Tab-separated table of C-alpha atoms in Angstrom:
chain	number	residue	atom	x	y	z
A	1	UNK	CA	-4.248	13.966	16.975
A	2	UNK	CA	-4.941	13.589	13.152
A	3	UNK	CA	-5.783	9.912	12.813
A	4	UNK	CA	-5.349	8.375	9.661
A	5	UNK	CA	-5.952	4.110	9.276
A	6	UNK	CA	-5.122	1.885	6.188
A	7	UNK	CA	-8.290	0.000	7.473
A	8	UNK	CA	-5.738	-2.676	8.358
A	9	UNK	CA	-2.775	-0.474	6.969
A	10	UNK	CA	-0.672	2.227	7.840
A	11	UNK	CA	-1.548	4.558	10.812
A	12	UNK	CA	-1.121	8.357	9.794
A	13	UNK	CA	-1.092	10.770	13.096
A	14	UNK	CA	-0.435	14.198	12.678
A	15	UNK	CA	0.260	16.240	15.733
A	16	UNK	CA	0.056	20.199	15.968
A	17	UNK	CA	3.517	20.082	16.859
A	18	UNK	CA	4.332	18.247	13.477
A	19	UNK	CA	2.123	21.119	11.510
A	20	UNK	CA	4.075	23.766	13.342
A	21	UNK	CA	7.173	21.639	12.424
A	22	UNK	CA	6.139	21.755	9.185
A	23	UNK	CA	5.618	25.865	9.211
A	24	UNK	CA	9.092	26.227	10.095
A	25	UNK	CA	10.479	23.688	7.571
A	26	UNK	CA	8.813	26.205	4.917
A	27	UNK	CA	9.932	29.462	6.137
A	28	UNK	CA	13.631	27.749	6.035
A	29	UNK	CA	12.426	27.106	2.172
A	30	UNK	CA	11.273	30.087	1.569
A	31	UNK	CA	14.899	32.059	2.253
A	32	UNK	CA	16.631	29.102	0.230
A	33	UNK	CA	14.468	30.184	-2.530
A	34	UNK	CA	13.260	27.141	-3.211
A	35	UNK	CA	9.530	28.136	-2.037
A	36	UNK	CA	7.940	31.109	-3.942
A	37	UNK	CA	4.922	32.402	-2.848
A	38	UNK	CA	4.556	31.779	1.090
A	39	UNK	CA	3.164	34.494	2.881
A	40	UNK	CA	6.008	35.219	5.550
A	41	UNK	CA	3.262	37.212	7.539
A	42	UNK	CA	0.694	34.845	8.166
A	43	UNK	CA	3.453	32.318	9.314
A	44	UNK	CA	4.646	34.734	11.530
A	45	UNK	CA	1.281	35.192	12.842
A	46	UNK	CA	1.299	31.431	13.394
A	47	UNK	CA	-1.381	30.672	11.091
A	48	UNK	CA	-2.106	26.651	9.959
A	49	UNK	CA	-1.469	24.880	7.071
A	50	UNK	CA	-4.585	25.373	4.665
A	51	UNK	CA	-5.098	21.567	3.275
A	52	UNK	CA	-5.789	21.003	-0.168
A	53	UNK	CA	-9.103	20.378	-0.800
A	54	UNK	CA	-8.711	17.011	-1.250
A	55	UNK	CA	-10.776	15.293	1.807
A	56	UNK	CA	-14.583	14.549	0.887
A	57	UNK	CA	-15.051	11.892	3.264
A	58	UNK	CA	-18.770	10.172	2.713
A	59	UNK	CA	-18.729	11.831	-0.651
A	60	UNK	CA	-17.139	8.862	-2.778
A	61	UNK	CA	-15.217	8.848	-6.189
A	62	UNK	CA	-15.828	5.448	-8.028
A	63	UNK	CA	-13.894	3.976	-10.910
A	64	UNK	CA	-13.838	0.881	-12.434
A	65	UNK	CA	-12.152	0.000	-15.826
A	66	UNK	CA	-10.686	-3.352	-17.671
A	67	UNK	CA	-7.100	-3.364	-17.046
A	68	UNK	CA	-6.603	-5.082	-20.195
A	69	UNK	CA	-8.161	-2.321	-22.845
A	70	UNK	CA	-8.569	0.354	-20.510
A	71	UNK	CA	-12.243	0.745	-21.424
A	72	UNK	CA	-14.200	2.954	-18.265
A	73	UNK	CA	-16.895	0.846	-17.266
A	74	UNK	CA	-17.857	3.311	-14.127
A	75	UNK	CA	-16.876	6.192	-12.960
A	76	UNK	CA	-18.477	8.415	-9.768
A	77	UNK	CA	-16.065	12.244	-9.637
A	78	UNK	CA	-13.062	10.383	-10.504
A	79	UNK	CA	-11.126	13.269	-11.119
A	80	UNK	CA	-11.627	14.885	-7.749
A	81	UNK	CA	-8.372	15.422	-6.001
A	82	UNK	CA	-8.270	12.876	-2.720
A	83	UNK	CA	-5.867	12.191	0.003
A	84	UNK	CA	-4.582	8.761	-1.458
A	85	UNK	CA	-3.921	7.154	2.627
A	86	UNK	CA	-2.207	4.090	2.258
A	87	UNK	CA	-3.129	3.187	-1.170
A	88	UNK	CA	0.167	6.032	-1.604
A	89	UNK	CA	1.983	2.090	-1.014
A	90	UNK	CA	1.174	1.053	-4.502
A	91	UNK	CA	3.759	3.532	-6.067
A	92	UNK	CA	6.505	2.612	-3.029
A	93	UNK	CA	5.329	-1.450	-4.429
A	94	UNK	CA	5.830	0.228	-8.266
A	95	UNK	CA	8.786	1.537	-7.608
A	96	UNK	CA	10.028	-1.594	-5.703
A	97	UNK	CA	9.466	-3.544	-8.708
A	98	UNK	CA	10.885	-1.518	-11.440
A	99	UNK	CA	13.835	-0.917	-9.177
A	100	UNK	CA	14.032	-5.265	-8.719
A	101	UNK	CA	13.358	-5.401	-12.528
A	102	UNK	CA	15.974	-3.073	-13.227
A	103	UNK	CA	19.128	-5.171	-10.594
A	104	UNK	CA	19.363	-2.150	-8.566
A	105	UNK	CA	18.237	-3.542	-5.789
A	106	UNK	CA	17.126	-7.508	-4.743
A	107	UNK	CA	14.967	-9.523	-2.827
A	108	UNK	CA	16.784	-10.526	-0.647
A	109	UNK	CA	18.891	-7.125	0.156
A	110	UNK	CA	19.184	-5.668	3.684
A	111	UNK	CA	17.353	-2.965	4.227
A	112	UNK	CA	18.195	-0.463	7.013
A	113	UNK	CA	15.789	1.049	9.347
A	114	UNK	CA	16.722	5.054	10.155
A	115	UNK	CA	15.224	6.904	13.002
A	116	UNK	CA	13.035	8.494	10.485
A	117	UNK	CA	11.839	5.023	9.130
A	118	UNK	CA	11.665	3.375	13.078
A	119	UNK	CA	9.525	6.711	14.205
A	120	UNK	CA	6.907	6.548	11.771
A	121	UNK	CA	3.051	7.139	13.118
A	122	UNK	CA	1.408	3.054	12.633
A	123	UNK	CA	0.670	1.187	11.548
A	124	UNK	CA	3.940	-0.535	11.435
A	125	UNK	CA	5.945	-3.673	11.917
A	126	UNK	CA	7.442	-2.171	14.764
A	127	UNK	CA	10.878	-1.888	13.650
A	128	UNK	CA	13.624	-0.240	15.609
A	129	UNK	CA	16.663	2.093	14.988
A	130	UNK	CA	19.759	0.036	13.499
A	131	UNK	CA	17.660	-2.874	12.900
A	132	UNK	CA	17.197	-4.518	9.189
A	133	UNK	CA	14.576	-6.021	7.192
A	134	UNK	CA	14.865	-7.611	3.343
A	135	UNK	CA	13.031	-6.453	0.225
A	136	UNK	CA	10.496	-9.071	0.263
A	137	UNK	CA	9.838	-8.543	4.378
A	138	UNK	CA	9.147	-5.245	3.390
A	139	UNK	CA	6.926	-5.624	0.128
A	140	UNK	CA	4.965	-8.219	1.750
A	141	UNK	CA	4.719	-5.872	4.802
A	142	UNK	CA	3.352	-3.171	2.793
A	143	UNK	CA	0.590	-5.110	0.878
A	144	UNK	CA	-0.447	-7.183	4.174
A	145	UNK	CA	0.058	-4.697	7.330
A	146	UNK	CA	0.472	-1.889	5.150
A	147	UNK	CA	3.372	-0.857	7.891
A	148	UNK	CA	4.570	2.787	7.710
A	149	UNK	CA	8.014	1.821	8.673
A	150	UNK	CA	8.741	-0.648	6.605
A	151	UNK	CA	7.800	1.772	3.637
A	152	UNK	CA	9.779	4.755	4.602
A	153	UNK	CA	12.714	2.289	4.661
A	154	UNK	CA	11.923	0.962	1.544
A	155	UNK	CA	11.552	4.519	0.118
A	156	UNK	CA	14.960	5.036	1.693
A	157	UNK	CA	16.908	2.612	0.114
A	158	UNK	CA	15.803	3.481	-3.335
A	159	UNK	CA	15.717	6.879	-2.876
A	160	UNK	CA	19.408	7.147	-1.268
A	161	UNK	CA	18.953	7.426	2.239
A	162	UNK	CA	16.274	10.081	1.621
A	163	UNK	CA	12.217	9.770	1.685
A	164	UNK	CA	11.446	13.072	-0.091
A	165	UNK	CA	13.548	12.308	-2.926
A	166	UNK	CA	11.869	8.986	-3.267
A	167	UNK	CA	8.523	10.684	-3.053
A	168	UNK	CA	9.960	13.322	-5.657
A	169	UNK	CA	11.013	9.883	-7.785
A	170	UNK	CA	6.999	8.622	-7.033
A	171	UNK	CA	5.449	11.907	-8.547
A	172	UNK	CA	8.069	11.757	-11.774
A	173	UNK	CA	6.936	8.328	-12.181
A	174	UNK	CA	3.481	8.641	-11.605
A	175	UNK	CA	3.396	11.720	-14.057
A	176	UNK	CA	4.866	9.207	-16.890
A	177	UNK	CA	1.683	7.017	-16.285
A	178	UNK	CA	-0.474	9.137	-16.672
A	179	UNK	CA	-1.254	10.310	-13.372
A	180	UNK	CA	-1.665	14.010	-14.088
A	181	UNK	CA	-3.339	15.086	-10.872
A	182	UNK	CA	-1.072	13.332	-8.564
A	183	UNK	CA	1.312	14.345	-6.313
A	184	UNK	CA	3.528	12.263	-3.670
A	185	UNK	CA	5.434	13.768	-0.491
A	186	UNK	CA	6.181	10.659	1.369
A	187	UNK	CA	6.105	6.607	0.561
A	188	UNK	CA	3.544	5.737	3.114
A	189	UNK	CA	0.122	7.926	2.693
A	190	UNK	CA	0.893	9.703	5.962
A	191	UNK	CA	-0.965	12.819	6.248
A	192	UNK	CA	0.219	15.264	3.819
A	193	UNK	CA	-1.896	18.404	2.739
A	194	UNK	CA	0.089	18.100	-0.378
A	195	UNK	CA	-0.361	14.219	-1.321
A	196	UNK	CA	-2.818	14.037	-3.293
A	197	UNK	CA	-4.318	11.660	-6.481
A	198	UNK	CA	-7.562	11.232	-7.929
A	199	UNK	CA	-9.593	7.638	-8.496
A	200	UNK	CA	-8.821	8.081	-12.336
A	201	UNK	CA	-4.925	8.123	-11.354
A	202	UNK	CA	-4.999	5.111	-9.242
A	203	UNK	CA	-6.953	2.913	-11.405
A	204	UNK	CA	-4.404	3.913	-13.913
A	205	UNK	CA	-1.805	2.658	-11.295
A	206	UNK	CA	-3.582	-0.521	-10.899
A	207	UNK	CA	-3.385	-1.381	-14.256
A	208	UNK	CA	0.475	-0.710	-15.044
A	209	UNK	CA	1.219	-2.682	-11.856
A	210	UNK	CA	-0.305	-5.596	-12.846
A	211	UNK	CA	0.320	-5.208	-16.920
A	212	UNK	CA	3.985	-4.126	-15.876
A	213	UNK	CA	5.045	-6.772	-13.135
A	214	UNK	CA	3.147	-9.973	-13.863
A	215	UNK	CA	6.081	-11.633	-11.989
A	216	UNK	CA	5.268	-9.653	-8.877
A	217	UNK	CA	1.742	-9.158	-8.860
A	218	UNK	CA	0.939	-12.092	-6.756
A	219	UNK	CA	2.251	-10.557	-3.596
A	220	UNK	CA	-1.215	-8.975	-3.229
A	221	UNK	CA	-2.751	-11.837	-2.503
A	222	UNK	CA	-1.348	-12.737	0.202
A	223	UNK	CA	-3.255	-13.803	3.134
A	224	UNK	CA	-1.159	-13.813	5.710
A	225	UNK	CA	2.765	-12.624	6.661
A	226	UNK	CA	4.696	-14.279	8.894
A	227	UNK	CA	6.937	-12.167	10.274
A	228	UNK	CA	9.301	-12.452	13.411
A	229	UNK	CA	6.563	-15.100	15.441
A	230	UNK	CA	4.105	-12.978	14.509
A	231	UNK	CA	1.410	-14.031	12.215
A	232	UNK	CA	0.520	-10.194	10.100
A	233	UNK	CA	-3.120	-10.833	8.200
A	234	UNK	CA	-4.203	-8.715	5.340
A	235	UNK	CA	-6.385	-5.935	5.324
A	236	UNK	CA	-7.936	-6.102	2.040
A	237	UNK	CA	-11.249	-7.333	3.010
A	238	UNK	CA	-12.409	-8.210	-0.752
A	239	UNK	CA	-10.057	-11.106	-1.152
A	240	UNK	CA	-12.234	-12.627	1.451
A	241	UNK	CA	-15.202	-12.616	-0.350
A	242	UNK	CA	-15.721	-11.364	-3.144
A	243	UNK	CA	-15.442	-13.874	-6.329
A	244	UNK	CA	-12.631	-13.310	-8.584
A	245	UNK	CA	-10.671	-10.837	-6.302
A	246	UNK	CA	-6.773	-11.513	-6.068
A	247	UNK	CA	-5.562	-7.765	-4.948
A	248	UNK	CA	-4.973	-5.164	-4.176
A	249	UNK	CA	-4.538	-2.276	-1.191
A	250	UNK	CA	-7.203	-0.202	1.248
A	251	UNK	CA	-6.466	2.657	2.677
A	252	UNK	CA	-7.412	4.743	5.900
A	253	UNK	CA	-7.164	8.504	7.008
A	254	UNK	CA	-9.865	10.932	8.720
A	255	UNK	CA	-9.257	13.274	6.378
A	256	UNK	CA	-9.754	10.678	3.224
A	257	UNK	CA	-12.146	8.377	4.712
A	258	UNK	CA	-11.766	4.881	3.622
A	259	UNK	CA	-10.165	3.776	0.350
A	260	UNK	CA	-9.708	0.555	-1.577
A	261	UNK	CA	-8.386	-0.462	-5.060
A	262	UNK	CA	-9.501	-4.145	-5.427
A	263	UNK	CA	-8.804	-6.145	-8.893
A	264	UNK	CA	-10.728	-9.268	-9.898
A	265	UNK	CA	-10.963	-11.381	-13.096
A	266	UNK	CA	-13.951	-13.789	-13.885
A	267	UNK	CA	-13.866	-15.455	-17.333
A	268	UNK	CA	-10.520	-13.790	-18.170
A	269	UNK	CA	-11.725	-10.316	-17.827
A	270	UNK	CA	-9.949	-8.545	-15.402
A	271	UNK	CA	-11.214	-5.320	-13.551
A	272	UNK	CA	-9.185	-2.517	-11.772
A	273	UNK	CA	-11.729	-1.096	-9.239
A	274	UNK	CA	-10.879	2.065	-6.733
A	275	UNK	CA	-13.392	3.663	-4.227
A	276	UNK	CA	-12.211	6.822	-2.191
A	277	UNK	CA	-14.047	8.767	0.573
A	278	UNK	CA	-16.047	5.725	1.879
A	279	UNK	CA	-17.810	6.645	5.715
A	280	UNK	CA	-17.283	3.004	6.713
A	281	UNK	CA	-15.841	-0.286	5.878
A	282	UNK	CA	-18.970	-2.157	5.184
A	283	UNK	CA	-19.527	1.380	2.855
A	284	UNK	CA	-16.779	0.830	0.762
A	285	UNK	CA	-16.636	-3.048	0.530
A	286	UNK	CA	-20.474	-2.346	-0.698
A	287	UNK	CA	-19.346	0.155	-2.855
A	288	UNK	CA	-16.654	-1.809	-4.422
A	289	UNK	CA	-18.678	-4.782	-4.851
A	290	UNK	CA	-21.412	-2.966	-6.949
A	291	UNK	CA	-19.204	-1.221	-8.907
A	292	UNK	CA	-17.397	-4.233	-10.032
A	293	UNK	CA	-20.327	-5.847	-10.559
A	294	UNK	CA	-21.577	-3.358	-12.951
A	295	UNK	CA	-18.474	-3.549	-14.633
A	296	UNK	CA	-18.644	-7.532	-15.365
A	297	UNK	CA	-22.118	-7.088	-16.829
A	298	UNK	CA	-21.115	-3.896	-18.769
A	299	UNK	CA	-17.989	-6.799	-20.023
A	300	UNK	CA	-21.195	-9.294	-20.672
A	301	UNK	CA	-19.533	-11.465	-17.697
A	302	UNK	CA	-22.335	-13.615	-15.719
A	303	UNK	CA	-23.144	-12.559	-12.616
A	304	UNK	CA	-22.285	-15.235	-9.609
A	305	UNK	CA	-23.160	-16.149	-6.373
A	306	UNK	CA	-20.963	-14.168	-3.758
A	307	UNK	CA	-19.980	-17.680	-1.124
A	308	UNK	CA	-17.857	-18.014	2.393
A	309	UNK	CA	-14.190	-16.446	1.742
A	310	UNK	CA	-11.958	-17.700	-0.593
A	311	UNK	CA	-9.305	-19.552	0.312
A	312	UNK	CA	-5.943	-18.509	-0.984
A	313	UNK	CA	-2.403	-19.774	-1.335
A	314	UNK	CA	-0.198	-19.833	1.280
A	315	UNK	CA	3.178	-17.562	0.965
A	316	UNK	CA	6.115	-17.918	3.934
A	317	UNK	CA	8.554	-15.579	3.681
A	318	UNK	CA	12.060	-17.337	2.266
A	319	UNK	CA	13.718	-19.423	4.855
A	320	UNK	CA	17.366	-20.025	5.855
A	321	UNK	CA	16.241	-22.322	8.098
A	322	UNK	CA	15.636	-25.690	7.902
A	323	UNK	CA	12.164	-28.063	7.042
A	324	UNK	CA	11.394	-28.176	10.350
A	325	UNK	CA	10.180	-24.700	10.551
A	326	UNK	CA	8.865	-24.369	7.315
A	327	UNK	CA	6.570	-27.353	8.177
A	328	UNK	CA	5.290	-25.576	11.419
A	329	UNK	CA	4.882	-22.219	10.188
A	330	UNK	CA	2.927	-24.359	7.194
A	331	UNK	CA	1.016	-26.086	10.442
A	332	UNK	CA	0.362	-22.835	12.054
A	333	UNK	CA	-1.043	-21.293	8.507
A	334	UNK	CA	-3.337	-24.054	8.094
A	335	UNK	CA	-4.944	-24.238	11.500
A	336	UNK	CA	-5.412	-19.721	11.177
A	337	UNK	CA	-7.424	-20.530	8.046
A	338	UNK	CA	-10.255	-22.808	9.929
A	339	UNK	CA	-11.436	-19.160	10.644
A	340	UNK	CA	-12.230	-15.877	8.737
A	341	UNK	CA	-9.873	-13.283	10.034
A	342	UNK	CA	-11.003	-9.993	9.706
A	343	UNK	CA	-7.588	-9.364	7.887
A	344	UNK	CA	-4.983	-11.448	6.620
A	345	UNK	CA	-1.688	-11.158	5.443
A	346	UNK	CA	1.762	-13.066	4.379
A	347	UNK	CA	5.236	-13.063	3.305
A	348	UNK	CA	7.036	-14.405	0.459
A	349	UNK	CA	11.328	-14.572	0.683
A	350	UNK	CA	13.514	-14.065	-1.585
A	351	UNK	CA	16.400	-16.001	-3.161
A	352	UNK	CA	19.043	-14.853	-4.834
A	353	UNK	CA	17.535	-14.831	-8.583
A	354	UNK	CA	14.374	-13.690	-9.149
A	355	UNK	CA	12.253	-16.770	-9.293
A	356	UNK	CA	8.111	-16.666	-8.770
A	357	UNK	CA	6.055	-19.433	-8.027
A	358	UNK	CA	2.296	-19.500	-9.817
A	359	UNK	CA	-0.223	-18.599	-6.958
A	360	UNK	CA	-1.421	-22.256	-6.778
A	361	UNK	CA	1.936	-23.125	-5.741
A	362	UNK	CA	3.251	-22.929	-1.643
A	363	UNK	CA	6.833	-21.193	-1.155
A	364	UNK	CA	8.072	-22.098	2.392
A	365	UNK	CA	9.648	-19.150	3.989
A	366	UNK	CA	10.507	-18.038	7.347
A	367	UNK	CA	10.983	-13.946	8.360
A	368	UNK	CA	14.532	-14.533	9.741
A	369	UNK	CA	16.883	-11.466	9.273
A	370	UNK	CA	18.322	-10.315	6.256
A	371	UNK	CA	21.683	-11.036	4.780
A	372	UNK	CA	24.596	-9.325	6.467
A	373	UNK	CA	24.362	-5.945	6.178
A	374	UNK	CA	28.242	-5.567	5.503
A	375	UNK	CA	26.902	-6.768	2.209
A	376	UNK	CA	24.900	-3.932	1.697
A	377	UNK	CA	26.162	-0.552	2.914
A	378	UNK	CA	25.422	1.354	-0.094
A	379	UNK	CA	22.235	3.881	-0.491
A	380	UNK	CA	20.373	2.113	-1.076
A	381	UNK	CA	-4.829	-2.030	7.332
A	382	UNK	CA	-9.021	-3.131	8.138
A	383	UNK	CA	-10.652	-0.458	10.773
A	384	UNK	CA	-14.007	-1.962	12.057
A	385	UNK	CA	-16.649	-0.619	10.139
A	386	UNK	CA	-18.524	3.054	11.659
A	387	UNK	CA	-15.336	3.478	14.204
A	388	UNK	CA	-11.840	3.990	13.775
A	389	UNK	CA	-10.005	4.089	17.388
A	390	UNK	CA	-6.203	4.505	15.638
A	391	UNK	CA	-5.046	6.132	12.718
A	392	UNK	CA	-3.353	3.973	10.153
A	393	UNK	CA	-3.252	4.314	6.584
């Protein structure tokens, strides 16, 4: 098996039986017409998928740029084309948004789980066939758990019942960014020899995210999701300690290595960071660190004292329920954050308009199920440090 991690995020697996799968899926394309240039011989002969060259793992690409004037304030080969893992989420999240933004879809909407979205490799929320989840379960289970499910479904509903047209959707829209050497075949960063980005393109990403949702942006700070009894902590290991960090997504394969794209501000400079191909967690959280460092002095920010992790606000996902359980969820949040979790998460719920509350501010919500889904029958990750023992992205 293929492992692939979102140190703390989505598992990627890929199987030989899913590349052989994936052979005969192109020789079906290939007498539609809608695949030139496959050599029917060598799939005869049985012969693999030849990745793009896209993996470098322990060779990292570094970026680092103000999100506010776009200046480059470091850069490592950030135009080497990279396997994006789970950091592939932050389109699904952009597209989430603009889709919210635009009333197609809402917070609070049911969102069906297919086969296709319940089967996905983890990591995952462990949703099952039939079952339903809302927007906000599902955005806040993307930037905490970084749960493969949860983002095929999501990718489902916007993309009319079909992933690859969503992922068809992600490349269009990355393209209009900017993002000129990226490519997306599926919402979650799941192995793909044909997913692939650069740290340029992602920083870029980073920046329209948080320059193009304000409203949304604090979902990536979550520390924890509460979701179905279970308490989901976030991966992102930066928000822990690192001063001035507030977001935003790692990401985990073999053949990527380990990814992040962290943003911090200090004296109202704000910083997109993004660090592919790192050997190890402790690597890349290094990495990032000195690298946004650099960037603050190059911004002729002070340098400060890195302390114990920061404590951040507490989201609960929305809650039908009463006070009752808001106040013990709120209980149960307080007494996790005595510790340092290696990863936290959490999970803001929606109401019916589109309201946010500043991140000082506590929203009490509880992960019950979504509204009816009568309502809504149209179409709609940290691995320890030197071993990773499951793949997630």
């Amino acid at each position: 098996m293929w492992s692939l991690h979102d140190d703390g995020g989505a598992d990627n697996a890929v199987s030989t039986t899913r590349v052989k799968n994936k052979i005969h899926i192109r020789v079906g394309r290939v007498f539609s017409g809608r695949v030139l240039g496959v050599s029917l011989a060598a799939l005869a002969l049985g012969a693999s998928v030849k990745p793009a060259a896209a993996q470098y793992v322990g060779h990292m690409s570094v970026f680092v740029a103000d999100a506010r004037t776009g200046a480059v304030l470091a850069q490592d080969n950030p135009d080497l084309q990279r396997y994006p893992a789970s950091l592939t989420k932050l389109m699904t999240l952009y597209m989430t948004f603009k889709a919210l933004r635009a009333g197609a879809i809402s917070m609070d909407q049911a969102v069906p789980i297919s086969i296709h979205a319940a089967t996905r490799e983890p990591s995952k929320l462990g949703l099952t066939p039939g079952a339903y989840l809302t927007v906000e379960q599902g955005i806040l289970g993307l930037v905490t758990k970084s749960a493969n499910d949860a983002a095929c479904a999501l990718g489902e509903l916007i993309g009319g019942g079909d992933e690859e047209r969503f992922a068809e959707m992600m490349t269009a829209q990355a393209h209009a960014l900017g993002m000129t050497r990226t490519t997306f075949r599926n919402a979650s960063g799941l192995p793909d020899p044909e997913q692939v980005t650069t740290a340029r393109d992602l920083g870029i990403l980073a920046e329209r995210l948080i320059a193009d949702f304000p409203e949304d942006y604090h979902y990536f700070s979550v520390p924890t999701f509460y979701f179905r009894g279970r308490e989901i902590p976030n991966h992102n290991p930066m928000l822990r300690f690192y001063p001035g960090a507030d977001g935003m997504k790692t990401g985990y394969t073999a053949q990527a290595g380990l990814n992040l794209v962290t943003s911090a501000i200090r004296n109202d400079v704000r910083l997109v960071g993004v660090v592919m191909g790192a050997s190890s967690s402790a690597e890349r959280s290094r990495t990032m660190a000195a690298s946004l460092d650099q960037g603050f002095g190059a911004e002729g920010v002070p340098a400060v004292e890195y302390t114990t992790p920061v404590a951040r606000p507490l989201i609960l996902a929305r809650s039908a329920a009463g006070r009752r359980r808001a106040m013990l969820m709120l209980a149960a949040a307080s007494r996790g954050s005595r510790g340092t979790p290696l990863q936290v998460a959490e999970a803001p719920a929606a109401s019916g308009k589109r309201k946010h509350s500043h991140l000082a501010s506590v929203r009490l919500v509880s992960a019950h199920a979504p509204k009816s889904a009568a309502k809504h029958s149209h179409a709609t990750h940290a691995a320890p440090a030197g071993k990773h023992s499951r793949s997630r992205t």
